[in-house]
Amino acid sequence: EQLMSAIREAVWNHDSKKVKALVEQAVAEQVDINTIVNDGLVSGMNALGAKFKSGEVFMPEILVSARAMGAGMAVIKPLLAQAGIKEKGIFLIGTVKEDLHDIGKNIVNAIFEGSGYKVVDLGINVPSEKFIEAIEEHKPDIVGLCALLTTTMVNMKETTAAIKNKFPGTKIIVGGAPITQNFADEIGADAYAQDAAVAVEKANMLIG
Ligand code: B1M
């Protein structure tokens, strides 16, 4: 637990080298990989996300801490493959049409990867047709839609409808600052997640 709190602290201090070294140490001490990801890296990032929302920390700190978390994830990723940990499923994600925000999406991605999902990232400004093509190609277990603008929420609605129309069984999770559970219900998404950790929990439930 002491080591996990050191990892969280190193993420807050955006000290990539220290995060990497501490994660390597935890791996050497045979700490469970899920513990390292969830109690160390993700929990560090989530705490910072909460502080960002309350105005205690600012954007540049989020960015550098996300990079520090990435340095830790880079140690973990090859181990997941080596350990032959069965892939939980394929998670296909993108920021909807006309929306260029991707910082939150990238955090969501890192956390899905760390939790054993294969992530297919379509990037930003993704039109419905591109989601449809990618679903055909990758056959994801879960599709994630991200929107940060009140003006692009309507595109999230349109994309959800297009996907459900073409592939009715597709499980869709939506998220991003302006999104709410009410909105998710209204547009027929399967789940809403307010942060990356909750998104993984809901994905696990949807495929479980
Ligand atoms: Co923009 N922007 N921005 N911006 N930007 C906001 C969103 C805004 C609230 C700022 C403001 O006015 N106060 C505002 C939206 C207002 C509104 O719609 N009501 C806004 C605006 C207006 C704009 C422009 C229109 C500005 C302009 O040009 N006039 C423009 C639009 C561009 C476009 O998209 N077409 C624009 C541009 C930009 C930048 C390019 C400068 C930059 C984006 C850089 C990038 O992403 N690469 C940017 C940024 C950085 C922001 C703020 C400051 C921060 C967003 C962010 O990254 N948050 C934002 C203000 C704010 O939020 N305080 C703002 C950190 C991130 C970790 O949180 O993305 O919420 P978030 O992700 C969280 C959760 O939401 C959740 O998990 C994440 C981790 O916990 N989550 C999911 C996210 N996606 C999920 C998906 C899931 C599940 C959970 O499942 C699939």
mmCIF file of C-alpha atoms and ligand atoms in Angstrom:
data_model
loop_
_atom_site.group_PDB
_atom_site.id
_atom_site.type_symbol
_atom_site.label_atom_id
_atom_site.label_comp_id
_atom_site.label_asym_id
_atom_site.label_seq_id
_atom_site.Cartn_x
_atom_site.Cartn_y
_atom_site.Cartn_z
ATOM 1 C CA GLU A 1 0.000 0.000 0.000
ATOM 2 C CA GLN A 2 2.934 2.300 0.748
ATOM 3 C CA LEU A 3 4.280 1.642 -2.723
ATOM 4 C CA MET A 4 0.867 2.364 -4.269
ATOM 5 C CA SER A 5 0.638 5.685 -2.453
ATOM 6 C CA ALA A 6 4.154 6.511 -3.708
ATOM 7 C CA ILE A 7 2.976 5.782 -7.269
ATOM 8 C CA ARG A 8 -0.062 8.029 -6.812
ATOM 9 C CA GLU A 9 2.150 10.775 -5.495
ATOM 10 C CA ALA A 10 4.594 10.439 -8.383
ATOM 11 C CA VAL A 11 1.652 10.715 -10.824
ATOM 12 C CA TRP A 12 0.495 13.891 -9.044
ATOM 13 C CA ASN A 13 4.022 15.272 -9.222
ATOM 14 C CA HIS A 14 4.141 14.265 -12.891
ATOM 15 C CA ASP A 15 7.480 12.604 -12.319
ATOM 16 C CA SER A 16 7.516 10.113 -15.211
ATOM 17 C CA LYS A 17 10.902 8.639 -14.264
ATOM 18 C CA LYS A 18 9.798 8.002 -10.710
ATOM 19 C CA VAL A 19 6.458 6.519 -11.821
ATOM 20 C CA LYS A 20 8.309 4.157 -14.161
ATOM 21 C CA ALA A 21 10.834 3.152 -11.466
ATOM 22 C CA LEU A 22 8.131 2.597 -8.827
ATOM 23 C CA VAL A 23 5.973 0.530 -11.187
ATOM 24 C CA GLU A 24 9.048 -1.557 -12.062
ATOM 25 C CA GLN A 25 9.707 -2.022 -8.356
ATOM 26 C CA ALA A 26 6.097 -3.077 -7.746
ATOM 27 C CA VAL A 27 6.323 -5.573 -10.614
ATOM 28 C CA ALA A 28 9.602 -6.945 -9.200
ATOM 29 C CA GLU A 29 7.893 -7.321 -5.807
ATOM 30 C CA GLN A 30 5.135 -9.253 -7.578
ATOM 31 C CA VAL A 31 2.384 -6.846 -6.678
ATOM 32 C CA ASP A 32 -0.747 -7.807 -8.625
ATOM 33 C CA ILE A 33 -0.869 -5.906 -11.933
ATOM 34 C CA ASN A 34 -4.496 -4.856 -11.372
ATOM 35 C CA THR A 35 -3.529 -3.365 -8.020
ATOM 36 C CA ILE A 36 -0.704 -1.381 -9.630
ATOM 37 C CA VAL A 37 -3.029 -0.057 -12.323
ATOM 38 C CA ASN A 38 -6.108 0.617 -10.199
ATOM 39 C CA ASP A 39 -4.733 1.593 -6.779
ATOM 40 C CA GLY A 40 -1.628 3.291 -8.152
ATOM 41 C CA LEU A 41 -1.847 4.807 -11.615
ATOM 42 C CA VAL A 42 -5.597 5.185 -12.166
ATOM 43 C CA SER A 43 -6.398 6.266 -8.656
ATOM 44 C CA GLY A 44 -3.640 8.899 -8.861
ATOM 45 C CA MET A 45 -5.047 10.242 -12.112
ATOM 46 C CA ASN A 46 -8.649 10.188 -10.870
ATOM 47 C CA ALA A 47 -7.794 12.192 -7.770
ATOM 48 C CA LEU A 48 -6.166 14.765 -9.988
ATOM 49 C CA GLY A 49 -9.206 14.826 -12.300
ATOM 50 C CA ALA A 50 -11.373 15.683 -9.285
ATOM 51 C CA LYS A 51 -9.029 18.516 -8.338
ATOM 52 C CA PHE A 52 -9.166 19.823 -11.891
ATOM 53 C CA LYS A 53 -12.943 19.921 -11.735
ATOM 54 C CA SER A 54 -12.874 21.833 -8.458
ATOM 55 C CA GLY A 55 -10.346 24.297 -9.871
ATOM 56 C CA GLU A 56 -7.463 23.268 -7.588
ATOM 57 C CA VAL A 57 -5.189 22.202 -10.439
ATOM 58 C CA PHE A 58 -4.928 23.379 -14.037
ATOM 59 C CA MET A 59 -4.779 21.876 -17.489
ATOM 60 C CA PRO A 60 -0.986 21.679 -17.953
ATOM 61 C CA GLU A 61 -0.762 19.613 -14.774
ATOM 62 C CA ILE A 62 -3.385 17.202 -16.082
ATOM 63 C CA LEU A 63 -1.404 16.795 -19.290
ATOM 64 C CA VAL A 64 1.956 16.134 -17.673
ATOM 65 C CA SER A 65 0.418 13.794 -15.109
ATOM 66 C CA ALA A 66 -1.359 11.879 -17.877
ATOM 67 C CA ARG A 67 2.059 11.483 -19.489
ATOM 68 C CA ALA A 68 3.526 10.229 -16.204
ATOM 69 C CA MET A 69 0.682 7.727 -15.911
ATOM 70 C CA GLY A 70 1.499 6.663 -19.497
ATOM 71 C CA ALA A 71 5.107 5.963 -18.471
ATOM 72 C CA GLY A 72 3.769 3.549 -15.858
ATOM 73 C CA MET A 73 1.318 1.958 -18.279
ATOM 74 C CA ALA A 74 4.180 1.364 -20.716
ATOM 75 C CA VAL A 75 5.823 -0.895 -18.119
ATOM 76 C CA ILE A 76 2.562 -2.785 -17.554
ATOM 77 C CA LYS A 77 1.392 -3.298 -21.146
ATOM 78 C CA PRO A 78 3.981 -5.866 -22.325
ATOM 79 C CA LEU A 79 3.464 -7.797 -19.074
ATOM 80 C CA LEU A 80 -0.236 -8.169 -19.745
ATOM 81 C CA ALA A 81 0.571 -9.748 -23.100
ATOM 82 C CA GLN A 82 3.395 -11.894 -21.659
ATOM 83 C CA ALA A 83 1.287 -13.179 -18.814
ATOM 84 C CA GLY A 84 -1.168 -14.324 -21.436
ATOM 85 C CA ILE A 85 -3.887 -12.537 -19.513
ATOM 86 C CA LYS A 86 -6.910 -13.132 -21.654
ATOM 87 C CA GLU A 87 -8.110 -10.043 -23.419
ATOM 88 C CA LYS A 88 -11.349 -8.915 -21.805
ATOM 89 C CA GLY A 89 -12.701 -7.622 -25.065
ATOM 90 C CA ILE A 90 -12.309 -5.021 -27.764
ATOM 91 C CA PHE A 91 -13.137 -1.414 -26.886
ATOM 92 C CA LEU A 92 -13.639 0.911 -29.826
ATOM 93 C CA ILE A 93 -13.666 4.591 -29.003
ATOM 94 C CA GLY A 94 -13.790 7.980 -30.671
ATOM 95 C CA THR A 95 -14.683 11.615 -30.068
ATOM 96 C CA VAL A 96 -17.793 12.443 -32.081
ATOM 97 C CA LYS A 97 -18.032 14.584 -35.209
ATOM 98 C CA GLU A 98 -16.970 18.250 -34.936
ATOM 99 C CA ASP A 99 -15.427 17.696 -31.522
ATOM 100 C CA LEU A 100 -11.637 17.919 -31.234
ATOM 101 C CA HIS A 101 -11.166 17.249 -27.506
ATOM 102 C CA ASP A 102 -9.208 14.107 -26.724
ATOM 103 C CA ILE A 103 -7.443 14.433 -23.389
ATOM 104 C CA GLY A 104 -10.187 12.684 -21.409
ATOM 105 C CA LYS A 105 -10.623 10.084 -24.139
ATOM 106 C CA ASN A 106 -6.922 9.253 -24.006
ATOM 107 C CA ILE A 107 -7.102 8.735 -20.262
ATOM 108 C CA VAL A 108 -10.099 6.453 -20.753
ATOM 109 C CA ASN A 109 -8.055 4.513 -23.342
ATOM 110 C CA ALA A 110 -5.066 4.071 -21.065
ATOM 111 C CA ILE A 111 -7.288 2.763 -18.323
ATOM 112 C CA PHE A 112 -9.075 0.303 -20.598
ATOM 113 C CA GLU A 113 -5.720 -0.956 -21.861
ATOM 114 C CA GLY A 114 -4.457 -1.298 -18.321
ATOM 115 C CA SER A 115 -7.577 -3.254 -17.430
ATOM 116 C CA GLY A 116 -6.986 -5.818 -20.171
ATOM 117 C CA TYR A 117 -9.020 -4.505 -23.102
ATOM 118 C CA LYS A 118 -7.727 -4.136 -26.636
ATOM 119 C CA VAL A 119 -8.411 -0.507 -27.540
ATOM 120 C CA VAL A 120 -9.152 0.671 -31.067
ATOM 121 C CA ASP A 121 -8.990 4.474 -31.046
ATOM 122 C CA LEU A 122 -10.615 6.270 -33.986
ATOM 123 C CA GLY A 123 -9.379 9.646 -32.746
ATOM 124 C CA ILE A 124 -11.287 12.925 -32.825
ATOM 125 C CA ASN A 125 -13.966 14.418 -35.101
ATOM 126 C CA VAL A 126 -15.268 10.959 -36.001
ATOM 127 C CA PRO A 127 -18.435 10.896 -38.145
ATOM 128 C CA SER A 128 -21.069 8.172 -37.696
ATOM 129 C CA GLU A 129 -20.088 6.468 -40.948
ATOM 130 C CA LYS A 130 -16.553 5.993 -39.685
ATOM 131 C CA PHE A 131 -17.854 4.395 -36.485
ATOM 132 C CA ILE A 132 -20.031 2.055 -38.562
ATOM 133 C CA GLU A 133 -17.125 1.017 -40.816
ATOM 134 C CA ALA A 134 -14.868 0.436 -37.827
ATOM 135 C CA ILE A 135 -17.495 -1.649 -36.023
ATOM 136 C CA GLU A 136 -17.803 -3.801 -39.137
ATOM 137 C CA GLU A 137 -14.036 -4.215 -39.270
ATOM 138 C CA HIS A 138 -13.131 -4.685 -35.594
ATOM 139 C CA LYS A 139 -16.300 -6.232 -34.143
ATOM 140 C CA PRO A 140 -15.882 -4.487 -30.761
ATOM 141 C CA ASP A 141 -17.524 -5.713 -27.560
ATOM 142 C CA ILE A 142 -18.053 -2.137 -26.395
ATOM 143 C CA VAL A 143 -18.179 1.171 -28.245
ATOM 144 C CA GLY A 144 -17.278 4.384 -26.427
ATOM 145 C CA LEU A 145 -18.417 7.815 -27.574
ATOM 146 C CA CYS A 146 -16.905 10.964 -26.207
ATOM 147 C CA ALA A 147 -18.145 14.587 -26.464
ATOM 148 C CA LEU A 148 -16.927 17.698 -24.644
ATOM 149 C CA LEU A 149 -19.136 20.359 -26.216
ATOM 150 C CA THR A 150 -22.824 20.982 -25.732
ATOM 151 C CA THR A 151 -22.896 21.646 -29.488
ATOM 152 C CA THR A 152 -21.574 18.164 -30.350
ATOM 153 C CA MET A 153 -23.852 16.242 -27.996
ATOM 154 C CA VAL A 154 -26.357 16.170 -30.835
ATOM 155 C CA ASN A 155 -23.755 14.330 -32.940
ATOM 156 C CA MET A 156 -23.411 11.791 -30.153
ATOM 157 C CA LYS A 157 -27.148 11.262 -30.352
ATOM 158 C CA GLU A 158 -27.003 10.836 -34.111
ATOM 159 C CA THR A 159 -24.067 8.417 -33.915
ATOM 160 C CA THR A 160 -25.754 6.318 -31.230
ATOM 161 C CA ALA A 161 -28.888 6.076 -33.366
ATOM 162 C CA ALA A 162 -26.886 5.161 -36.486
ATOM 163 C CA ILE A 163 -24.954 2.435 -34.663
ATOM 164 C CA LYS A 164 -28.029 0.977 -32.960
ATOM 165 C CA ASN A 165 -29.854 1.018 -36.274
ATOM 166 C CA LYS A 166 -27.127 -0.877 -38.126
ATOM 167 C CA PHE A 167 -25.902 -3.116 -35.275
ATOM 168 C CA PRO A 168 -28.712 -3.262 -32.682
ATOM 169 C CA GLY A 169 -26.747 -5.443 -30.237
ATOM 170 C CA THR A 170 -23.843 -3.005 -29.878
ATOM 171 C CA LYS A 171 -23.162 -1.868 -26.318
ATOM 172 C CA ILE A 172 -22.476 1.854 -26.161
ATOM 173 C CA ILE A 173 -20.893 3.815 -23.313
ATOM 174 C CA VAL A 174 -20.946 7.615 -23.451
ATOM 175 C CA GLY A 175 -18.937 10.160 -21.533
ATOM 176 C CA GLY A 176 -17.375 13.613 -21.462
ATOM 177 C CA ALA A 177 -17.894 16.680 -19.307
ATOM 178 C CA PRO A 178 -21.374 17.785 -20.540
ATOM 179 C CA ILE A 179 -22.839 14.259 -20.669
ATOM 180 C CA THR A 180 -25.239 13.066 -17.962
ATOM 181 C CA GLN A 181 -27.055 9.847 -17.127
ATOM 182 C CA ASN A 182 -30.294 11.509 -18.290
ATOM 183 C CA PHE A 183 -28.811 12.355 -21.648
ATOM 184 C CA ALA A 184 -27.427 8.826 -22.025
ATOM 185 C CA ASP A 185 -30.888 7.399 -21.301
ATOM 186 C CA GLU A 186 -32.527 9.842 -23.671
ATOM 187 C CA ILE A 187 -30.312 8.875 -26.630
ATOM 188 C CA GLY A 188 -30.483 5.143 -25.931
ATOM 189 C CA ALA A 189 -26.886 4.555 -24.852
ATOM 190 C CA ASP A 190 -26.288 1.510 -22.647
ATOM 191 C CA ALA A 191 -24.248 3.324 -20.030
ATOM 192 C CA TYR A 192 -22.894 6.670 -18.911
ATOM 193 C CA ALA A 193 -19.597 7.051 -17.100
ATOM 194 C CA GLN A 194 -18.442 10.203 -15.351
ATOM 195 C CA ASP A 195 -14.818 9.108 -15.338
ATOM 196 C CA ALA A 196 -12.464 6.539 -16.777
ATOM 197 C CA ALA A 197 -12.561 4.134 -13.843
ATOM 198 C CA VAL A 198 -16.365 4.042 -13.863
ATOM 199 C CA ALA A 199 -16.278 3.508 -17.640
ATOM 200 C CA VAL A 200 -14.246 0.317 -17.174
ATOM 201 C CA GLU A 201 -16.556 -0.876 -14.385
ATOM 202 C CA LYS A 202 -19.588 -0.339 -16.590
ATOM 203 C CA ALA A 203 -17.898 -2.031 -19.566
ATOM 204 C CA ASN A 204 -17.104 -5.056 -17.400
ATOM 205 C CA MET A 205 -20.750 -5.188 -16.360
ATOM 206 C CA LEU A 206 -22.042 -4.843 -19.909
ATOM 207 C CA ILE A 207 -19.938 -7.727 -21.231
ATOM 208 C CA GLY A 208 -20.076 -9.785 -18.023
HETATM 209 CO CO1 B1M B 1 -12.336 23.288 -25.194
HETATM 210 N N1 B1M B 1 -14.052 23.649 -24.322
HETATM 211 N N2 B1M B 1 -12.956 24.174 -26.832
HETATM 212 N N3 B1M B 1 -10.535 23.002 -25.824
HETATM 213 N N4 B1M B 1 -11.859 22.793 -23.427
HETATM 214 C C1 B1M B 1 -14.255 23.111 -22.987
HETATM 215 C C2 B1M B 1 -14.884 21.715 -23.051
HETATM 216 C C3 B1M B 1 -15.210 24.205 -22.346
HETATM 217 C C4 B1M B 1 -16.084 23.672 -21.209
HETATM 218 C C5 B1M B 1 -14.359 25.409 -21.900
HETATM 219 C C6 B1M B 1 -15.202 26.553 -21.383
HETATM 220 O O1 B1M B 1 -15.739 27.325 -22.140
HETATM 221 N N5 B1M B 1 -15.311 26.689 -20.086
HETATM 222 C C7 B1M B 1 -16.025 24.696 -23.592
HETATM 223 C C8 B1M B 1 -17.317 23.937 -23.877
HETATM 224 C C9 B1M B 1 -18.547 24.743 -23.545
HETATM 225 C C10 B1M B 1 -19.777 24.009 -23.880
HETATM 226 O O2 B1M B 1 -19.874 23.287 -24.810
HETATM 227 N N6 B1M B 1 -20.767 24.199 -23.053
HETATM 228 C C11 B1M B 1 -14.989 24.534 -24.691
HETATM 229 C C12 B1M B 1 -15.017 25.224 -25.937
HETATM 230 C C13 B1M B 1 -16.127 26.217 -26.104
HETATM 231 C C14 B1M B 1 -14.058 25.007 -26.958
HETATM 232 C C15 B1M B 1 -13.984 25.698 -28.323
HETATM 233 C C16 B1M B 1 -15.307 25.899 -29.039
HETATM 234 C C17 B1M B 1 -13.254 27.032 -28.074
HETATM 235 C C18 B1M B 1 -13.209 27.937 -29.282
HETATM 236 O O3 B1M B 1 -12.537 27.640 -30.241
HETATM 237 N N7 B1M B 1 -13.962 28.998 -29.176
HETATM 238 C C19 B1M B 1 -13.041 24.786 -29.116
HETATM 239 C C20 B1M B 1 -13.819 23.688 -29.878
HETATM 240 C C21 B1M B 1 -12.942 22.804 -30.687
HETATM 241 C C22 B1M B 1 -13.719 21.608 -31.155
HETATM 242 O O4 B1M B 1 -13.755 20.625 -30.490
HETATM 243 N N8 B1M B 1 -14.362 21.726 -32.307
HETATM 244 C C23 B1M B 1 -12.243 24.180 -27.996
HETATM 245 C C24 B1M B 1 -10.914 23.785 -28.134
HETATM 246 C C25 B1M B 1 -10.123 23.279 -27.115
HETATM 247 C C26 B1M B 1 -8.629 23.003 -27.264
HETATM 248 C C27 B1M B 1 -8.252 22.451 -28.627
HETATM 249 C C28 B1M B 1 -7.885 24.293 -27.012
HETATM 250 C C29 B1M B 1 -8.373 22.047 -26.037
HETATM 251 C C30 B1M B 1 -8.496 20.547 -26.406
HETATM 252 C C31 B1M B 1 -7.159 19.872 -26.528
HETATM 253 C C32 B1M B 1 -7.322 18.376 -26.659
HETATM 254 O O5 B1M B 1 -8.262 17.780 -26.197
HETATM 255 N N9 B1M B 1 -6.349 17.790 -27.303
HETATM 256 C C33 B1M B 1 -9.539 22.397 -25.116
HETATM 257 C C34 B1M B 1 -9.567 22.100 -23.737
HETATM 258 C C35 B1M B 1 -8.308 21.501 -23.150
HETATM 259 C C36 B1M B 1 -10.711 22.339 -22.935
HETATM 260 C C37 B1M B 1 -10.850 22.224 -21.406
HETATM 261 C C38 B1M B 1 -10.051 23.375 -20.794
HETATM 262 C C39 B1M B 1 -10.398 20.920 -20.766
HETATM 263 C C40 B1M B 1 -11.001 19.652 -21.348
HETATM 264 C C41 B1M B 1 -10.223 18.471 -20.807
HETATM 265 O O6 B1M B 1 -9.348 17.937 -21.467
HETATM 266 N N10 B1M B 1 -10.475 18.110 -19.545
HETATM 267 C C42 B1M B 1 -12.420 22.368 -21.196
HETATM 268 C C43 B1M B 1 -12.783 23.139 -19.946
HETATM 269 C C44 B1M B 1 -12.924 22.277 -18.738
HETATM 270 O O7 B1M B 1 -13.286 21.117 -18.815
HETATM 271 N N11 B1M B 1 -12.674 22.870 -17.619
HETATM 272 C C45 B1M B 1 -12.869 22.885 -22.511
HETATM 273 C C46 B1M B 1 -9.662 17.124 -18.800
HETATM 274 C C47 B1M B 1 -10.180 15.736 -19.065
HETATM 275 C C48 B1M B 1 -9.351 14.707 -18.264
HETATM 276 O O8 B1M B 1 -11.512 15.691 -18.614
HETATM 277 O O9 B1M B 1 -12.396 15.461 -20.959
HETATM 278 O O10 B1M B 1 -13.972 15.717 -18.966
HETATM 279 P P1 B1M B 1 -12.713 15.197 -19.539
HETATM 280 O O11 B1M B 1 -12.675 13.622 -19.365
HETATM 281 C C49 B1M B 1 -12.994 12.955 -18.157
HETATM 282 C C50 B1M B 1 -14.479 12.610 -18.022
HETATM 283 O O12 B1M B 1 -15.329 13.510 -18.683
HETATM 284 C C51 B1M B 1 -14.567 11.218 -18.515
HETATM 285 O O13 B1M B 1 -13.333 10.640 -18.136
HETATM 286 C C52 B1M B 1 -12.292 11.608 -18.235
HETATM 287 C C53 B1M B 1 -11.288 11.329 -17.153
HETATM 288 O O14 B1M B 1 -11.890 11.352 -15.889
HETATM 289 N N12 B1M B 1 -14.752 10.925 -19.919
HETATM 290 C C54 B1M B 1 -15.350 9.774 -20.328
HETATM 291 C C55 B1M B 1 -14.346 11.576 -21.003
HETATM 292 N N13 B1M B 1 -14.657 10.910 -22.114
HETATM 293 C C56 B1M B 1 -15.265 9.782 -21.724
HETATM 294 C C57 B1M B 1 -15.790 8.723 -22.463
HETATM 295 C C58 B1M B 1 -16.365 7.666 -21.768
HETATM 296 C C59 B1M B 1 -16.450 7.679 -20.382
HETATM 297 C C60 B1M B 1 -15.929 8.731 -19.646
HETATM 298 O O15 B1M B 1 -16.883 6.588 -22.376
HETATM 299 C C61 B1M B 1 -16.717 6.440 -23.743
#
